[in-house]
Amino acid sequence: MNDIFEKLFRQEHLSRLEAQQVAEQMFEGQLRDSQIAAFLTGLKCKGETAEEMAGIAETIQRKAIMIDCQKENVMDNCGTGGDQSGSFNISTTAAFVLAAGGVTVAKHGNRSISSKSGSADIFECLGVTISLPPDKLSTVLNEVGLVFLFAPHMHPKMKYAMKVRRELRTPTILNLIGPLTNPVHLNSQLMGTYRRDLLEETAKTLGELGRERAIVVNGSGGLDEASLAGTTHFALLEDERITMHTIEPEMFGFARLPIDAIRGGNAEQNTETLLSILHNQASPYLDTVLLNAGLGFYSNGKVSSVQEGISLAKDCVASGAALDKLQQLIRVQKEVA
C-alpha cells in the first residue's frame, strides 16, 4: 500500500491490476479505515481513470451475489448520486416507465448516503420488499421484467468500506463505480454521473465491462441525470465507439426550468411525487422523468432516437402502463415472499 500511496501522491495513475489488487485487500477486510480513506481521497484528488474504475468494479462484481436472468437485453438506469442537487428520485421513477415500455430493468441501488432519500428508501415506501433472497429476486426479474437489487445485500463485501464512506461525506470512486457493479449481466445501460469530466472515461469503462450499448449522462448544474435546467451532455457507447453529444430541453418541447423546480424531500415526499408522475399529473417532475426515460429507451436500443424514446415514455405513462408495472411488481414480490 505504501507504493500505491506514493504513486497517488505523485499524481500518477494506477494500472488496472494495481486497482484490482487494492480492491481485493479492501473488500476482504485487510485494510485499515485510515488506509481506505487515504486511497479513496488520493484517487479523488488525482482524478480517476477508466482503468482504475474498471479494476475496482471487476473486483466488486466478482465478489457479488449474482442474479440469474433469462431475459434478453437487460439494462440498469442507476446513477452515481453525489450531485448535491436535492432532486427527487428520477431514475427510480423512470425505471417503471422503461419496464412498461418492454425493457427489462435490473434496478441496482442503495439507501441514501448523501441525500435525503435513496432508491431503496423509495421502494420500501412503495411496499416493495428489498430483502428477498437471490433466487426469488431472479423470479421477480424474469416474471415482471423489473426488480430492485439492494446493493448491500448484493455486495456484502462492501461493508468494509461503508464506515469510511459515511465519515468522508463526499463522493468517491465508489460512487462512480456503484452503477458499474450490477449483479445481473447487463447488455445496455443508462448511467448518470455527477462528473462531467469523466463522461467519456466512464463510457469506456462500461464497454470494457461488456456493455454493448450505453449512455453516460450529466445534466446542467452537474446533475447525475438529464436536466431541464440547461444543456445535458452525454457519451454514447455504440458499436464499440464512443461519441459525445449535447441536448437541450427545448429540442423536445420541454420548458427550461431551474433545478429547484424538481427539488425532492424525504422518502415519503418523494414517493408521493413518484406516484403523481405515474398518474400522469403534469409537472416539471413528470417532464424530467420523460426526458430521462426517453434517454433510457435510446440507450437500450429500443428506439432509434431520443425523441422516439420520449414519445414512447409519454405513451407508457399516459396509458397507465407504468403505474400497472409498479402494481405488478408489488403483487409478484408479495407472492414470491
JSON list of N, CA and C in Angstrom, two decimals, residues 61-90:
[
{"chain": "A", "resi": 61, "resn": "GLN", "atom": "N", "xyz": [-17.63, -6.86, -8.57]},
{"chain": "A", "resi": 61, "resn": "GLN", "atom": "CA", "xyz": [-18.59, -7.73, -9.23]},
{"chain": "A", "resi": 61, "resn": "GLN", "atom": "C", "xyz": [-18.23, -9.21, -9.06]},
{"chain": "A", "resi": 62, "resn": "ARG", "atom": "N", "xyz": [-16.95, -9.49, -9.02]},
{"chain": "A", "resi": 62, "resn": "ARG", "atom": "CA", "xyz": [-16.50, -10.87, -8.83]},
{"chain": "A", "resi": 62, "resn": "ARG", "atom": "C", "xyz": [-16.92, -11.40, -7.45]},
{"chain": "A", "resi": 63, "resn": "LYS", "atom": "N", "xyz": [-17.03, -10.51, -6.50]},
{"chain": "A", "resi": 63, "resn": "LYS", "atom": "CA", "xyz": [-17.40, -10.89, -5.13]},
{"chain": "A", "resi": 63, "resn": "LYS", "atom": "C", "xyz": [-18.90, -10.75, -4.87]},
{"chain": "A", "resi": 64, "resn": "ALA", "atom": "N", "xyz": [-19.66, -10.32, -5.89]},
{"chain": "A", "resi": 64, "resn": "ALA", "atom": "CA", "xyz": [-21.10, -10.07, -5.71]},
{"chain": "A", "resi": 64, "resn": "ALA", "atom": "C", "xyz": [-21.89, -11.37, -5.71]},
{"chain": "A", "resi": 65, "resn": "ILE", "atom": "N", "xyz": [-23.11, -11.28, -5.15]},
{"chain": "A", "resi": 65, "resn": "ILE", "atom": "CA", "xyz": [-24.08, -12.36, -5.26]},
{"chain": "A", "resi": 65, "resn": "ILE", "atom": "C", "xyz": [-24.85, -12.13, -6.55]},
{"chain": "A", "resi": 66, "resn": "MET", "atom": "N", "xyz": [-24.58, -12.92, -7.57]},
{"chain": "A", "resi": 66, "resn": "MET", "atom": "CA", "xyz": [-25.13, -12.68, -8.89]},
{"chain": "A", "resi": 66, "resn": "MET", "atom": "C", "xyz": [-26.57, -13.18, -8.99]},
{"chain": "A", "resi": 67, "resn": "ILE", "atom": "N", "xyz": [-27.35, -12.52, -9.84]},
{"chain": "A", "resi": 67, "resn": "ILE", "atom": "CA", "xyz": [-28.76, -12.83, -10.04]},
{"chain": "A", "resi": 67, "resn": "ILE", "atom": "C", "xyz": [-28.94, -13.38, -11.45]},
{"chain": "A", "resi": 68, "resn": "ASP", "atom": "N", "xyz": [-29.60, -14.53, -11.54]},
{"chain": "A", "resi": 68, "resn": "ASP", "atom": "CA", "xyz": [-29.83, -15.16, -12.84]},
{"chain": "A", "resi": 68, "resn": "ASP", "atom": "C", "xyz": [-30.97, -14.47, -13.56]},
{"chain": "A", "resi": 69, "resn": "CYS", "atom": "N", "xyz": [-30.80, -14.18, -14.83]},
{"chain": "A", "resi": 69, "resn": "CYS", "atom": "CA", "xyz": [-31.84, -13.55, -15.63]},
{"chain": "A", "resi": 69, "resn": "CYS", "atom": "C", "xyz": [-31.96, -14.26, -16.96]},
{"chain": "A", "resi": 70, "resn": "GLN", "atom": "N", "xyz": [-33.19, -14.66, -17.30]},
{"chain": "A", "resi": 70, "resn": "GLN", "atom": "CA", "xyz": [-33.45, -15.35, -18.55]},
{"chain": "A", "resi": 70, "resn": "GLN", "atom": "C", "xyz": [-33.86, -14.39, -19.67]},
{"chain": "A", "resi": 71, "resn": "LYS", "atom": "N", "xyz": [-33.99, -13.12, -19.34]},
{"chain": "A", "resi": 71, "resn": "LYS", "atom": "CA", "xyz": [-34.41, -12.12, -20.32]},
{"chain": "A", "resi": 71, "resn": "LYS", "atom": "C", "xyz": [-33.23, -11.68, -21.18]},
{"chain": "A", "resi": 72, "resn": "GLU", "atom": "N", "xyz": [-33.56, -11.12, -22.33]},
{"chain": "A", "resi": 72, "resn": "GLU", "atom": "CA", "xyz": [-32.53, -10.57, -23.22]},
{"chain": "A", "resi": 72, "resn": "GLU", "atom": "C", "xyz": [-32.47, -9.05, -23.09]},
{"chain": "A", "resi": 73, "resn": "ASN", "atom": "N", "xyz": [-31.32, -8.51, -23.38]},
{"chain": "A", "resi": 73, "resn": "ASN", "atom": "CA", "xyz": [-31.09, -7.06, -23.39]},
{"chain": "A", "resi": 73, "resn": "ASN", "atom": "C", "xyz": [-31.55, -6.41, -22.10]},
{"chain": "A", "resi": 74, "resn": "VAL", "atom": "N", "xyz": [-30.92, -6.80, -21.00]},
{"chain": "A", "resi": 74, "resn": "VAL", "atom": "CA", "xyz": [-31.23, -6.25, -19.67]},
{"chain": "A", "resi": 74, "resn": "VAL", "atom": "C", "xyz": [-30.45, -4.95, -19.48]},
{"chain": "A", "resi": 75, "resn": "MET", "atom": "N", "xyz": [-31.08, -3.98, -18.81]},
{"chain": "A", "resi": 75, "resn": "MET", "atom": "CA", "xyz": [-30.39, -2.71, -18.57]},
{"chain": "A", "resi": 75, "resn": "MET", "atom": "C", "xyz": [-30.60, -2.25, -17.13]},
{"chain": "A", "resi": 76, "resn": "ASP", "atom": "N", "xyz": [-29.79, -1.27, -16.73]},
{"chain": "A", "resi": 76, "resn": "ASP", "atom": "CA", "xyz": [-29.96, -0.56, -15.48]},
{"chain": "A", "resi": 76, "resn": "ASP", "atom": "C", "xyz": [-29.93, 0.92, -15.81]},
{"chain": "A", "resi": 77, "resn": "ASN", "atom": "N", "xyz": [-30.56, 1.74, -14.98]},
{"chain": "A", "resi": 77, "resn": "ASN", "atom": "CA", "xyz": [-30.51, 3.20, -15.17]},
{"chain": "A", "resi": 77, "resn": "ASN", "atom": "C", "xyz": [-30.07, 3.90, -13.89]},
{"chain": "A", "resi": 78, "resn": "CYS", "atom": "N", "xyz": [-29.24, 3.22, -13.12]},
{"chain": "A", "resi": 78, "resn": "CYS", "atom": "CA", "xyz": [-28.75, 3.75, -11.84]},
{"chain": "A", "resi": 78, "resn": "CYS", "atom": "C", "xyz": [-27.73, 4.87, -12.07]},
{"chain": "A", "resi": 79, "resn": "GLY", "atom": "N", "xyz": [-27.79, 5.90, -11.23]},
{"chain": "A", "resi": 79, "resn": "GLY", "atom": "CA", "xyz": [-26.82, 6.97, -11.28]},
{"chain": "A", "resi": 79, "resn": "GLY", "atom": "C", "xyz": [-25.85, 6.92, -10.12]},
{"chain": "A", "resi": 80, "resn": "THR", "atom": "N", "xyz": [-24.84, 7.76, -10.18]},
{"chain": "A", "resi": 80, "resn": "THR", "atom": "CA", "xyz": [-23.82, 7.77, -9.13]},
{"chain": "A", "resi": 80, "resn": "THR", "atom": "C", "xyz": [-24.30, 8.43, -7.85]},
{"chain": "A", "resi": 81, "resn": "GLY", "atom": "N", "xyz": [-25.33, 9.31, -7.96]},
{"chain": "A", "resi": 81, "resn": "GLY", "atom": "CA", "xyz": [-25.63, 10.17, -6.83]},
{"chain": "A", "resi": 81, "resn": "GLY", "atom": "C", "xyz": [-24.49, 11.16, -6.65]},
{"chain": "A", "resi": 82, "resn": "GLY", "atom": "N", "xyz": [-24.49, 11.84, -5.53]},
{"chain": "A", "resi": 82, "resn": "GLY", "atom": "CA", "xyz": [-23.37, 12.72, -5.22]},
{"chain": "A", "resi": 82, "resn": "GLY", "atom": "C", "xyz": [-23.40, 14.07, -5.91]},
{"chain": "A", "resi": 83, "resn": "ASP", "atom": "N", "xyz": [-24.53, 14.42, -6.59]},
{"chain": "A", "resi": 83, "resn": "ASP", "atom": "CA", "xyz": [-24.55, 15.71, -7.28]},
{"chain": "A", "resi": 83, "resn": "ASP", "atom": "C", "xyz": [-25.01, 16.86, -6.38]},
{"chain": "A", "resi": 84, "resn": "GLN", "atom": "N", "xyz": [-25.44, 16.53, -5.13]},
{"chain": "A", "resi": 84, "resn": "GLN", "atom": "CA", "xyz": [-25.84, 17.54, -4.15]},
{"chain": "A", "resi": 84, "resn": "GLN", "atom": "C", "xyz": [-26.97, 18.44, -4.64]},
{"chain": "A", "resi": 85, "resn": "SER", "atom": "N", "xyz": [-27.78, 17.94, -5.57]},
{"chain": "A", "resi": 85, "resn": "SER", "atom": "CA", "xyz": [-28.84, 18.76, -6.15]},
{"chain": "A", "resi": 85, "resn": "SER", "atom": "C", "xyz": [-30.10, 18.79, -5.30]},
{"chain": "A", "resi": 86, "resn": "GLY", "atom": "N", "xyz": [-30.30, 17.77, -4.47]},
{"chain": "A", "resi": 86, "resn": "GLY", "atom": "CA", "xyz": [-31.52, 17.68, -3.69]},
{"chain": "A", "resi": 86, "resn": "GLY", "atom": "C", "xyz": [-32.73, 17.32, -4.52]},
{"chain": "A", "resi": 87, "resn": "SER", "atom": "N", "xyz": [-32.53, 16.76, -5.71]},
{"chain": "A", "resi": 87, "resn": "SER", "atom": "CA", "xyz": [-33.64, 16.42, -6.59]},
{"chain": "A", "resi": 87, "resn": "SER", "atom": "C", "xyz": [-34.38, 15.19, -6.08]},
{"chain": "A", "resi": 88, "resn": "PHE", "atom": "N", "xyz": [-35.57, 14.94, -6.64]},
{"chain": "A", "resi": 88, "resn": "PHE", "atom": "CA", "xyz": [-36.32, 13.74, -6.27]},
{"chain": "A", "resi": 88, "resn": "PHE", "atom": "C", "xyz": [-35.69, 12.52, -6.95]},
{"chain": "A", "resi": 89, "resn": "ASN", "atom": "N", "xyz": [-36.27, 11.35, -6.74]},
{"chain": "A", "resi": 89, "resn": "ASN", "atom": "CA", "xyz": [-35.65, 10.11, -7.24]},
{"chain": "A", "resi": 89, "resn": "ASN", "atom": "C", "xyz": [-36.03, 9.87, -8.70]},
{"chain": "A", "resi": 90, "resn": "ILE", "atom": "N", "xyz": [-35.28, 10.48, -9.58]},
{"chain": "A", "resi": 90, "resn": "ILE", "atom": "CA", "xyz": [-35.60, 10.49, -11.01]},
{"chain": "A", "resi": 90, "resn": "ILE", "atom": "C", "xyz": [-35.45, 9.11, -11.64]}
]
